[in-house]
Each structure stands twice: as C-alpha cells, then as structure tokens.
Tab-separated table of N, CA and C in Angstrom:
chain	number	residue	atom	x	y	z
A	1	MET	N	15.108	19.525	-20.648
A	1	MET	CA	14.499	18.721	-20.954
A	1	MET	C	14.566	17.000	-20.913
A	2	TRP	N	16.470	17.091	-20.415
A	2	TRP	CA	16.322	15.533	-19.852
A	2	TRP	C	15.839	15.469	-18.903
A	3	ARG	N	15.485	16.640	-18.010
A	3	ARG	CA	14.590	15.590	-16.559
A	3	ARG	C	13.261	15.244	-16.319
A	4	ALA	N	12.321	16.271	-17.649
A	4	ALA	CA	11.336	15.944	-18.371
A	4	ALA	C	11.440	14.482	-18.959
A	5	ILE	N	11.897	14.315	-19.441
A	5	ILE	CA	11.809	13.093	-20.302
A	5	ILE	C	11.576	12.075	-19.062
A	6	GLN	N	12.744	11.992	-18.249
A	6	GLN	CA	13.321	11.035	-17.505
A	6	GLN	C	12.336	10.934	-16.546
A	7	SER	N	11.459	12.106	-15.893
A	7	SER	CA	10.332	12.117	-15.277
A	7	SER	C	9.131	11.210	-15.899
A	8	PHE	N	8.821	11.442	-17.092
A	8	PHE	CA	7.727	10.286	-17.545
A	8	PHE	C	8.170	8.763	-17.685
A	9	PHE	N	9.240	8.945	-17.908
A	9	PHE	CA	9.878	7.208	-17.807
A	9	PHE	C	9.504	7.001	-16.359
A	10	SER	N	10.031	7.231	-15.339
A	10	SER	CA	9.611	7.230	-13.844
A	10	SER	C	8.954	6.818	-13.698
A	11	ASN	N	7.827	7.695	-14.339
A	11	ASN	CA	6.302	7.792	-13.611
A	11	ASN	C	5.505	6.721	-14.590
A	12	ALA	N	5.853	6.662	-15.747
A	12	ALA	CA	5.322	5.530	-16.608
A	12	ALA	C	5.684	3.881	-16.102
A	13	SER	N	7.013	4.028	-15.191
A	13	SER	CA	7.577	2.304	-14.918
A	13	SER	C	6.487	2.517	-13.677
A	14	SER	N	6.302	3.589	-12.869
A	14	SER	CA	5.172	3.467	-11.745
A	14	SER	C	3.897	3.297	-12.126
A	15	VAL	N	3.027	3.828	-12.972
A	15	VAL	CA	1.765	3.807	-13.499
A	15	VAL	C	1.852	2.154	-13.804
A	16	ALA	N	2.945	1.414	-14.413
A	16	ALA	CA	3.103	0.356	-14.966
A	16	ALA	C	2.576	-1.194	-13.511
A	17	ARG	N	2.684	-0.285	-12.979
A	17	ARG	CA	2.838	-1.179	-11.594
A	17	ARG	C	1.309	-1.463	-11.042
A	18	ARG	N	0.149	-0.908	-11.223
A	18	ARG	CA	-0.911	-0.674	-11.048
A	18	ARG	C	-1.626	-2.483	-10.928
A	19	GLY	N	-2.219	-2.745	-10.723
A	19	GLY	CA	-2.431	-4.177	-10.699
A	19	GLY	C	-2.510	-5.088	-9.501
A	20	SER	N	-1.717	-6.296	-9.075
A	20	SER	CA	-2.023	-7.007	-7.983
A	20	SER	C	-0.634	-6.626	-7.353
A	21	CYS	N	-0.537	-6.351	-6.093
A	21	CYS	CA	0.468	-6.225	-5.236
A	21	CYS	C	1.518	-7.571	-5.432
A	22	ALA	N	0.245	-8.330	-5.058
A	22	ALA	CA	1.445	-9.580	-4.409
A	22	ALA	C	1.995	-10.445	-5.488
A	23	SER	N	1.449	-10.321	-6.529
A	23	SER	CA	2.287	-10.010	-7.819
A	23	SER	C	3.479	-10.147	-8.164
A	24	THR	N	3.926	-8.652	-7.323
A	24	THR	CA	4.884	-7.710	-7.803
A	24	THR	C	6.103	-8.271	-7.008
A	25	LEU	N	5.620	-8.303	-5.983
A	25	LEU	CA	6.793	-8.645	-4.680
A	25	LEU	C	6.479	-10.060	-3.908
A	26	SER	N	7.312	-11.005	-4.197
A	26	SER	CA	7.382	-12.337	-3.108
A	26	SER	C	7.486	-11.973	-2.018
A	27	LEU	N	7.387	-12.998	-1.039
A	27	LEU	CA	7.581	-13.088	0.005
A	27	LEU	C	9.413	-12.811	0.671
A	28	ASN	N	10.232	-13.416	-0.465
A	28	ASN	CA	11.216	-13.255	-0.189
A	28	ASN	C	12.143	-12.289	-0.867
A	29	GLY	N	11.037	-11.639	-1.723
A	29	GLY	CA	11.783	-10.312	-2.275
A	29	GLY	C	11.541	-9.990	-3.758
A	30	ASN	N	11.565	-11.607	-4.601
A	30	ASN	CA	11.998	-11.781	-5.550
A	30	ASN	C	10.587	-11.002	-6.777
A	31	VAL	N	10.945	-10.259	-7.355
A	31	VAL	CA	10.196	-9.623	-8.051
A	31	VAL	C	9.530	-10.205	-9.238
A	32	GLY	N	8.197	-10.312	-9.060
A	32	GLY	CA	7.384	-11.627	-10.363
A	32	GLY	C	7.200	-12.721	-9.467
A	33	ALA	N	7.933	-13.258	-8.304
A	33	ALA	CA	7.713	-14.465	-8.106
A	33	ALA	C	6.300	-14.597	-7.263
A	34	SER	N	6.077	-16.009	-7.469
A	34	SER	CA	4.415	-16.501	-6.667
A	34	SER	C	5.145	-16.748	-5.380
A	35	THR	N	3.466	-16.442	-4.924
A	35	THR	CA	3.506	-16.383	-3.325
A	35	THR	C	3.191	-17.420	-2.656
A	36	ALA	N	2.917	-18.277	-2.258
A	36	ALA	CA	1.805	-19.296	-1.342
A	36	ALA	C	0.864	-19.041	-0.247
A	37	GLN	N	1.629	-17.584	0.250
A	37	GLN	CA	0.872	-17.080	1.165
A	37	GLN	C	1.447	-15.381	1.472
A	38	VAL	N	0.893	-14.763	1.269
A	38	VAL	CA	0.752	-13.015	1.670
A	38	VAL	C	0.989	-12.795	2.689
A	39	ILE	N	2.115	-12.175	3.771
A	39	ILE	CA	1.765	-11.207	4.624
A	39	ILE	C	1.297	-9.478	4.827
A	40	VAL	N	0.355	-9.422	5.348
A	40	VAL	CA	-0.104	-8.113	5.367
A	40	VAL	C	-0.197	-7.400	6.336
A	41	ILE	N	0.479	-6.412	6.337
A	41	ILE	CA	0.223	-5.330	7.285
A	41	ILE	C	-0.889	-4.431	7.427
A	42	GLY	N	-1.622	-4.297	8.416
A	42	GLY	CA	-2.727	-3.276	8.425
A	42	GLY	C	-2.693	-2.249	9.311
A	43	LEU	N	-2.424	-0.687	9.092
A	43	LEU	CA	-1.992	0.017	10.046
A	43	LEU	C	-3.067	1.228	9.601
A	44	LEU	N	-4.509	0.426	10.161
A	44	LEU	CA	-5.864	0.879	10.179
A	44	LEU	C	-6.622	1.075	11.292
A	45	VAL	N	-7.335	2.654	10.895
A	45	VAL	CA	-8.078	2.958	12.297
A	45	VAL	C	-9.333	2.842	12.448
A	46	ASP	N	-10.146	2.160	11.353
A	46	ASP	CA	-11.201	1.836	11.300
A	46	ASP	C	-11.495	0.565	11.735
A	47	ASN	N	-12.098	0.384	12.341
A	47	ASN	CA	-12.718	-1.002	13.073
A	47	ASN	C	-13.324	-1.864	11.961
A	48	HIS	N	-14.194	-1.266	10.966
A	48	HIS	CA	-14.788	-2.273	10.032
A	48	HIS	C	-13.723	-1.916	8.742
A	49	ASP	N	-12.966	-1.309	8.717
A	49	ASP	CA	-12.087	-1.635	7.697
A	49	ASP	C	-10.974	-3.160	8.059
A	50	ARG	N	-10.685	-3.366	9.375
A	50	ARG	CA	-9.907	-4.100	9.978
A	50	ARG	C	-10.920	-5.587	9.654
A	51	ARG	N	-12.426	-5.761	9.911
A	51	ARG	CA	-12.771	-6.835	10.104
A	51	ARG	C	-13.027	-7.087	8.421
A	52	LEU	N	-13.182	-6.191	7.335
A	52	LEU	CA	-13.439	-6.461	6.206
A	52	LEU	C	-11.700	-7.171	6.254
A	53	LEU	N	-10.795	-6.730	6.350
A	53	LEU	CA	-9.616	-7.276	5.875
A	53	LEU	C	-9.222	-8.729	6.405
A	54	ALA	N	-9.750	-8.938	7.844
A	54	ALA	CA	-9.546	-10.181	8.466
A	54	ALA	C	-10.613	-10.755	7.752
A	55	ASN	N	-11.559	-10.765	7.337
A	55	ASN	CA	-12.751	-11.352	6.776
A	55	ASN	C	-12.018	-11.442	5.412
A	56	VAL	N	-11.515	-10.927	4.348
A	56	VAL	CA	-11.265	-11.143	3.201
A	56	VAL	C	-9.674	-12.151	3.074
A	57	SER	N	-8.794	-11.736	4.294
A	57	SER	CA	-7.548	-12.537	4.233
A	57	SER	C	-8.129	-13.645	4.230
A	58	SER	N	-8.925	-14.563	5.306
A	58	SER	CA	-9.348	-15.495	5.665
A	58	SER	C	-9.536	-16.778	4.218
A	59	GLY	N	-9.570	-16.029	3.386
A	59	GLY	CA	-10.269	-16.924	2.464
A	59	GLY	C	-9.412	-16.833	1.115
A	60	ASN	N	-8.229	-16.204	1.348
A	60	ASN	CA	-6.897	-15.998	0.250
A	60	ASN	C	-5.871	-16.181	0.727
A	61	GLY	N	-5.598	-17.049	1.353
A	61	GLY	CA	-4.210	-17.386	2.186
A	61	GLY	C	-3.346	-16.292	2.742
A	62	TRP	N	-3.866	-15.045	2.923
A	62	TRP	CA	-3.003	-13.924	3.432
A	62	TRP	C	-2.694	-14.486	5.097
A	63	VAL	N	-2.076	-13.923	5.708
A	63	VAL	CA	-1.883	-13.190	7.310
A	63	VAL	C	-1.464	-11.954	7.241
A	64	VAL	N	-2.814	-11.745	8.578
A	64	VAL	CA	-2.909	-9.812	8.551
A	64	VAL	C	-2.327	-9.985	9.824
A	65	HIS	N	-1.370	-8.582	10.190
A	65	HIS	CA	-0.670	-8.417	11.537
A	65	HIS	C	-1.111	-6.722	11.545
A	66	PHE	N	-1.944	-6.761	12.366
A	66	PHE	CA	-2.953	-5.338	12.443
A	66	PHE	C	-1.521	-4.798	13.480
A	67	VAL	N	-1.234	-3.578	13.549
A	67	VAL	CA	-0.891	-2.465	14.486
A	67	VAL	C	-1.308	-1.008	14.184
A	68	ASP	N	-1.109	-0.500	15.215
A	68	ASP	CA	-2.026	1.037	15.766
A	68	ASP	C	-0.843	2.262	15.231
A	69	SER	N	0.731	1.915	15.029
A	69	SER	CA	1.651	3.191	15.070
A	69	SER	C	2.454	2.580	13.701
A	70	LEU	N	2.830	3.955	13.320
A	70	LEU	CA	4.067	3.581	12.839
A	70	LEU	C	5.182	3.276	12.582
A	71	ALA	N	5.441	3.522	13.857
A	71	ALA	CA	6.481	1.979	14.899
A	71	ALA	C	6.550	1.501	15.199
A	72	GLU	N	5.328	0.913	15.124
A	72	GLU	CA	4.847	-0.877	14.962
A	72	GLU	C	4.936	-1.026	13.529
A	73	ALA	N	4.685	-0.590	12.510
A	73	ALA	CA	4.380	-0.955	11.162
A	73	ALA	C	5.748	-1.012	10.876
A	74	LEU	N	6.968	-0.551	11.692
A	74	LEU	CA	8.004	-0.354	10.491
A	74	LEU	C	8.780	-1.394	10.788
A	75	ALA	N	8.480	-1.433	12.471
A	75	ALA	CA	8.952	-3.316	13.447
A	75	ALA	C	8.739	-4.186	12.502
A	76	ALA	N	7.636	-4.131	12.080
A	76	ALA	CA	7.024	-5.373	11.778
A	76	ALA	C	6.773	-5.747	10.335
A	77	ALA	N	7.267	-4.598	9.728
A	77	ALA	CA	7.930	-4.837	8.094
A	77	ALA	C	9.543	-5.189	7.948
A	78	GLY	N	10.371	-5.047	9.144
A	78	GLY	CA	11.700	-5.495	8.706
A	78	GLY	C	11.373	-6.760	9.994
A	79	ASN	N	10.854	-7.155	11.010
A	79	ASN	CA	10.907	-8.558	11.009
A	79	ASN	C	10.468	-9.719	10.199
A	80	LEU	N	8.976	-8.913	9.475
A	80	LEU	CA	8.300	-10.285	9.251
A	80	LEU	C	8.438	-10.507	7.389
A	81	ARG	N	9.568	-9.406	7.214
A	81	ARG	CA	9.708	-9.101	5.413
A	81	ARG	C	8.363	-8.811	4.616
A	82	VAL	N	7.517	-8.147	4.758
A	82	VAL	CA	6.219	-7.682	4.470
A	82	VAL	C	6.079	-6.952	3.089
A	83	PRO	N	5.785	-7.970	2.563
A	83	PRO	CA	4.889	-7.541	1.014
A	83	PRO	C	4.546	-6.336	0.242
A	84	VAL	N	3.155	-6.306	1.740
A	84	VAL	CA	1.490	-5.797	1.926
A	84	VAL	C	1.760	-5.037	2.754
A	85	ILE	N	1.527	-3.431	2.742
A	85	ILE	CA	1.218	-2.681	3.526
A	85	ILE	C	-0.097	-1.869	3.820
A	86	LEU	N	-0.858	-2.252	4.295
A	86	LEU	CA	-1.956	-1.456	4.295
A	86	LEU	C	-2.264	-0.412	5.486
A	87	CYS	N	-2.052	1.396	4.551
A	87	CYS	CA	-1.941	2.548	5.503
A	87	CYS	C	-3.313	3.176	5.337
A	88	ASP	N	-3.899	3.869	6.564
A	88	ASP	CA	-4.955	4.434	6.454
A	88	ASP	C	-4.293	5.999	6.315
A	89	ARG	N	-5.172	6.646	5.900
A	89	ARG	CA	-5.072	8.454	5.501
A	89	ARG	C	-5.364	8.736	6.749
A	90	ASP	N	-5.963	8.501	7.452
A	90	ASP	CA	-6.551	9.460	8.670
A	90	ASP	C	-5.934	8.969	10.207
A	91	LEU	N	-4.197	8.618	9.919
A	91	LEU	CA	-3.670	8.351	11.321
A	91	LEU	C	-3.838	9.709	12.054
A	92	VAL	N	-3.748	9.563	13.129
A	92	VAL	CA	-3.851	10.320	14.426
A	92	VAL	C	-2.465	10.538	14.005
A	93	GLY	N	-2.228	12.155	13.889
A	93	GLY	CA	-0.748	12.101	14.458
A	93	GLY	C	0.398	12.183	13.497
A	94	ALA	N	-0.021	11.532	12.606
A	94	ALA	CA	0.302	11.531	11.625
A	94	ALA	C	-0.163	12.095	10.092
A	95	TYR	N	1.056	12.588	9.150
A	95	TYR	CA	1.303	13.284	8.047
A	95	TYR	C	0.932	12.097	6.916
A	96	TRP	N	0.399	11.571	5.908
A	96	TRP	CA	-0.143	9.969	4.874
A	96	TRP	C	1.171	10.341	4.275
A	97	ARG	N	1.975	11.346	3.696
A	97	ARG	CA	2.732	11.332	2.710
A	97	ARG	C	4.002	10.832	3.427
A	98	GLU	N	4.428	11.690	4.527
A	98	GLU	CA	5.654	10.953	5.627
A	98	GLU	C	5.585	9.778	5.473
A	99	THR	N	4.283	9.393	6.295
A	99	THR	CA	3.872	7.999	6.557
A	99	THR	C	4.175	6.814	4.829
A	100	VAL	N	3.643	7.085	4.047
A	100	VAL	CA	3.795	6.391	2.831
A	100	VAL	C	5.718	6.110	2.616
A	101	ALA	N	5.760	7.166	2.549
A	101	ALA	CA	7.280	7.544	2.449
A	101	ALA	C	8.164	6.594	3.427
A	102	ARG	N	7.711	6.991	4.629
A	102	ARG	CA	9.015	5.897	5.011
A	102	ARG	C	8.232	4.763	5.000
A	103	LEU	N	7.215	3.976	4.813
A	103	LEU	CA	6.732	2.940	5.152
A	103	LEU	C	8.006	2.245	3.133
A	104	ALA	N	7.346	2.766	2.607
A	104	ALA	CA	7.974	2.235	1.326
A	104	ALA	C	9.105	2.169	1.221
A	105	SER	N	10.471	3.241	2.004
A	105	SER	CA	11.469	3.430	2.332
A	105	SER	C	12.090	2.260	3.056
A	106	SER	N	11.407	1.123	3.926
A	106	SER	CA	12.038	0.752	4.831
A	106	SER	C	12.811	-0.579	4.595
A	107	SER	N	13.460	-1.172	5.254
A	107	SER	CA	14.413	-2.174	5.026
A	107	SER	C	13.992	-3.319	4.027
A	108	PHE	N	12.898	-3.309	4.038
A	108	PHE	CA	12.620	-4.347	3.047
A	108	PHE	C	11.173	-3.677	2.042
A	109	PRO	N	11.420	-3.560	1.092
A	109	PRO	CA	10.744	-2.734	-0.179
A	109	PRO	C	8.771	-3.623	-0.115
A	110	ALA	N	8.193	-3.055	0.306
A	110	ALA	CA	6.778	-3.273	0.254
A	110	ALA	C	6.159	-2.533	-0.450
A	111	CYS	N	4.564	-3.104	-0.830
A	111	CYS	CA	3.493	-2.084	-1.723
A	111	CYS	C	2.758	-1.276	-0.813
A	112	VAL	N	3.099	-0.026	-0.619
A	112	VAL	CA	2.178	0.609	0.344
A	112	VAL	C	0.746	1.266	-0.593
A	113	ILE	N	0.077	0.644	0.596
A	113	ILE	CA	-0.947	1.206	-0.249
A	113	ILE	C	-2.160	2.099	0.355
A	114	LEU	N	-2.546	3.170	0.160
A	114	LEU	CA	-3.118	3.993	0.947
A	114	LEU	C	-4.693	3.326	1.163
A	115	ILE	N	-5.172	4.009	2.393
A	115	ILE	CA	-7.018	3.686	2.044
A	115	ILE	C	-7.123	5.248	2.450
A	116	SER	N	-8.301	5.552	1.581
A	116	SER	CA	-8.714	7.026	1.590
A	116	SER	C	-10.458	7.389	1.566
A	117	ARG	N	-10.511	8.302	1.991
A	117	ARG	CA	-12.594	8.381	1.774
A	117	ARG	C	-12.276	9.022	0.293
A	118	ALA	N	-11.148	9.733	-0.011
A	118	ALA	CA	-11.277	10.444	-1.263
A	118	ALA	C	-10.642	9.962	-2.068
A	119	ALA	N	-10.321	9.556	-3.586
A	119	ALA	CA	-9.382	8.644	-3.855
A	119	ALA	C	-9.876	9.179	-5.182
A	120	ASP	N	-8.374	9.564	-6.296
A	120	ASP	CA	-8.740	10.035	-7.369
A	120	ASP	C	-7.658	10.327	-7.854
A	121	ASP	N	-7.402	10.274	-9.576
A	121	ASP	CA	-5.979	10.200	-10.203
A	121	ASP	C	-4.909	11.239	-9.508
A	122	HIS	N	-5.387	12.051	-8.750
A	122	HIS	CA	-4.408	13.124	-8.216
A	122	HIS	C	-3.927	12.123	-6.888
A	123	LEU	N	-4.542	12.076	-6.015
A	123	LEU	CA	-4.720	11.551	-5.139
A	123	LEU	C	-3.217	10.151	-5.453
A	124	TRP	N	-3.574	8.784	-6.621
A	124	TRP	CA	-3.064	7.957	-6.566
A	124	TRP	C	-1.436	8.623	-7.156
A	125	GLU	N	-1.711	9.777	-8.314
A	125	GLU	CA	-0.314	10.273	-8.008
A	125	GLU	C	0.890	10.419	-7.128
A	126	GLU	N	0.134	11.462	-6.104
A	126	GLU	CA	0.569	11.725	-4.890
A	126	GLU	C	1.111	10.686	-4.155
A	127	VAL	N	0.287	9.627	-4.059
A	127	VAL	CA	0.687	8.419	-3.496
A	127	VAL	C	2.080	7.617	-3.753
A	128	ILE	N	2.476	7.674	-5.520
A	128	ILE	CA	3.350	6.976	-6.244
A	128	ILE	C	4.316	7.567	-5.753
A	129	ARG	N	4.429	9.167	-6.061
A	129	ARG	CA	5.794	10.056	-6.137
A	129	ARG	C	5.691	9.817	-3.956
A	130	SER	N	5.255	8.879	-3.511
A	130	SER	CA	5.371	9.421	-2.237
A	130	SER	C	5.953	7.569	-2.082
A	131	GLY	N	6.387	6.924	-2.979
A	131	GLY	CA	7.185	5.218	-3.417
A	131	GLY	C	5.592	4.626	-2.773
A	132	GLY	N	4.578	5.018	-2.562
A	132	GLY	CA	3.471	4.279	-2.417
A	132	GLY	C	2.721	3.430	-3.742
A	133	TYR	N	2.384	2.698	-3.490
A	133	TYR	CA	1.872	1.446	-4.545
A	133	TYR	C	0.279	1.487	-5.255
A	134	GLU	N	-0.098	2.097	-4.462
A	134	GLU	CA	-2.073	2.213	-5.097
A	134	GLU	C	-2.677	2.949	-3.618
A	135	VAL	N	-4.041	3.465	-4.526
A	135	VAL	CA	-5.347	3.602	-3.361
A	135	VAL	C	-6.133	3.478	-3.304
A	136	LEU	N	-6.837	2.778	-2.125
A	136	LEU	CA	-7.857	2.192	-2.177
A	136	LEU	C	-9.006	2.994	-1.348
A	137	SER	N	-10.201	3.374	-2.211
A	137	SER	CA	-11.153	3.956	-1.585
A	137	SER	C	-12.068	3.323	-0.616
A	138	ARG	N	-12.507	4.005	0.369
A	138	ARG	CA	-13.375	4.041	1.524
A	138	ARG	C	-14.814	4.284	0.901
A	139	PRO	N	-15.660	3.588	1.696
A	139	PRO	CA	-15.889	2.164	2.080
A	139	PRO	C	-15.291	1.275	0.935
A	140	LEU	N	-14.304	0.289	1.863
A	140	LEU	CA	-13.561	-1.160	1.682
A	140	LEU	C	-14.440	-1.537	0.795
A	141	ARG	N	-13.869	-2.077	-0.378
A	141	ARG	CA	-15.082	-3.330	-1.312
A	141	ARG	C	-14.462	-4.713	-1.137
A	142	SER	N	-14.688	-5.774	-0.720
A	142	SER	CA	-13.714	-6.960	-0.306
A	142	SER	C	-13.132	-7.161	-1.892
A	143	GLU	N	-13.708	-7.110	-3.007
A	143	GLU	CA	-13.450	-7.165	-4.597
A	143	GLU	C	-12.302	-6.110	-4.830
A	144	GLU	N	-12.444	-5.201	-4.617
A	144	GLU	CA	-11.420	-4.361	-4.766
A	144	GLU	C	-10.205	-4.749	-3.833
A	145	VAL	N	-10.111	-5.029	-2.758
A	145	VAL	CA	-8.886	-5.683	-1.887
A	145	VAL	C	-8.253	-6.651	-2.267
A	146	VAL	N	-8.839	-7.383	-2.536
A	146	VAL	CA	-8.233	-8.809	-3.085
A	146	VAL	C	-7.381	-8.306	-4.643
A	147	ARG	N	-8.339	-7.608	-5.988
A	147	ARG	CA	-7.509	-6.864	-7.010
A	147	ARG	C	-6.658	-6.541	-6.863
A	148	VAL	N	-5.993	-5.902	-5.803
A	148	VAL	CA	-5.182	-5.168	-5.116
A	148	VAL	C	-3.912	-5.672	-4.766
A	149	ILE	N	-4.484	-6.287	-3.727
A	149	ILE	CA	-3.515	-7.245	-2.937
A	149	ILE	C	-2.897	-8.464	-3.435
C-alpha cells in the first residue's frame, strides 16, 4: 500500500511539471529562477525540425546547439550546463527510453523533451518515468515549442 501511495505522489509531482521548461530550471540550476537566455541542445534527426527550432530560437533569446549523437549531447550538456534538451524519438542506433534516461541523469539536470510522431498520454507517462519532461508531437509547431521551452 505504501508503495502505491508513494508512487502516486511521485507521479503527481512529475505531472505538476508540465508547462514551461525554462521557468523550471535556470542556467545556473536554480529551480524557479528566471533566465535571460536559454541554452537548448537539439538532438534531432529531421532537418525540418532543426530549421523550425533555429527560427523559433532567434526570436525568443535561445541559443541552440545541434548535435548528432547521444555522446555529443551528453558532452554538450555537461560543458554548457544546458537546461533544455530536445531529443528525437527516431534516433538511429538508440532506444529513446535509454536516451532520455541518460540525458535526464547527466551531471547537470536538464529538461529532456522527446519529439515523436505519436504523442499521447501513455507516451508522456513513459517519458516522465524515464526522467524526461515533456513530449512534443511532430510535425513541430512553433507555438508548441515556445510553450514547452
């Protein structure tokens, strides 16, 4: 019984996180602090997603660093103290759950957002259980990217 109650409250605190990732973590790691500039890592396969993120970032004060592998994302997250990582579900040679878990448990805590063609509450719950923050559905829409980040 205790495990069920503990699990409920653990999941409830995760559910409360839905919203803006940048307002949750600042560049210096303080929860709730405001940020002047948000650094985002884009571990994205799709060129359209990369272009959209680059366009959206320019008008919102974000600095985006695109990487091509989990190893590059982990290195960049550690070096840049990145608060937001966008991760493609369709990475070649990588399973998304393990990728999200590794990115979320890196030395600097980041909001890991999974991008997927199929996005529903079940996937969102799996992302949260893996240590992620949110799911964005593809095709990406500028207003949704802005809302989440």
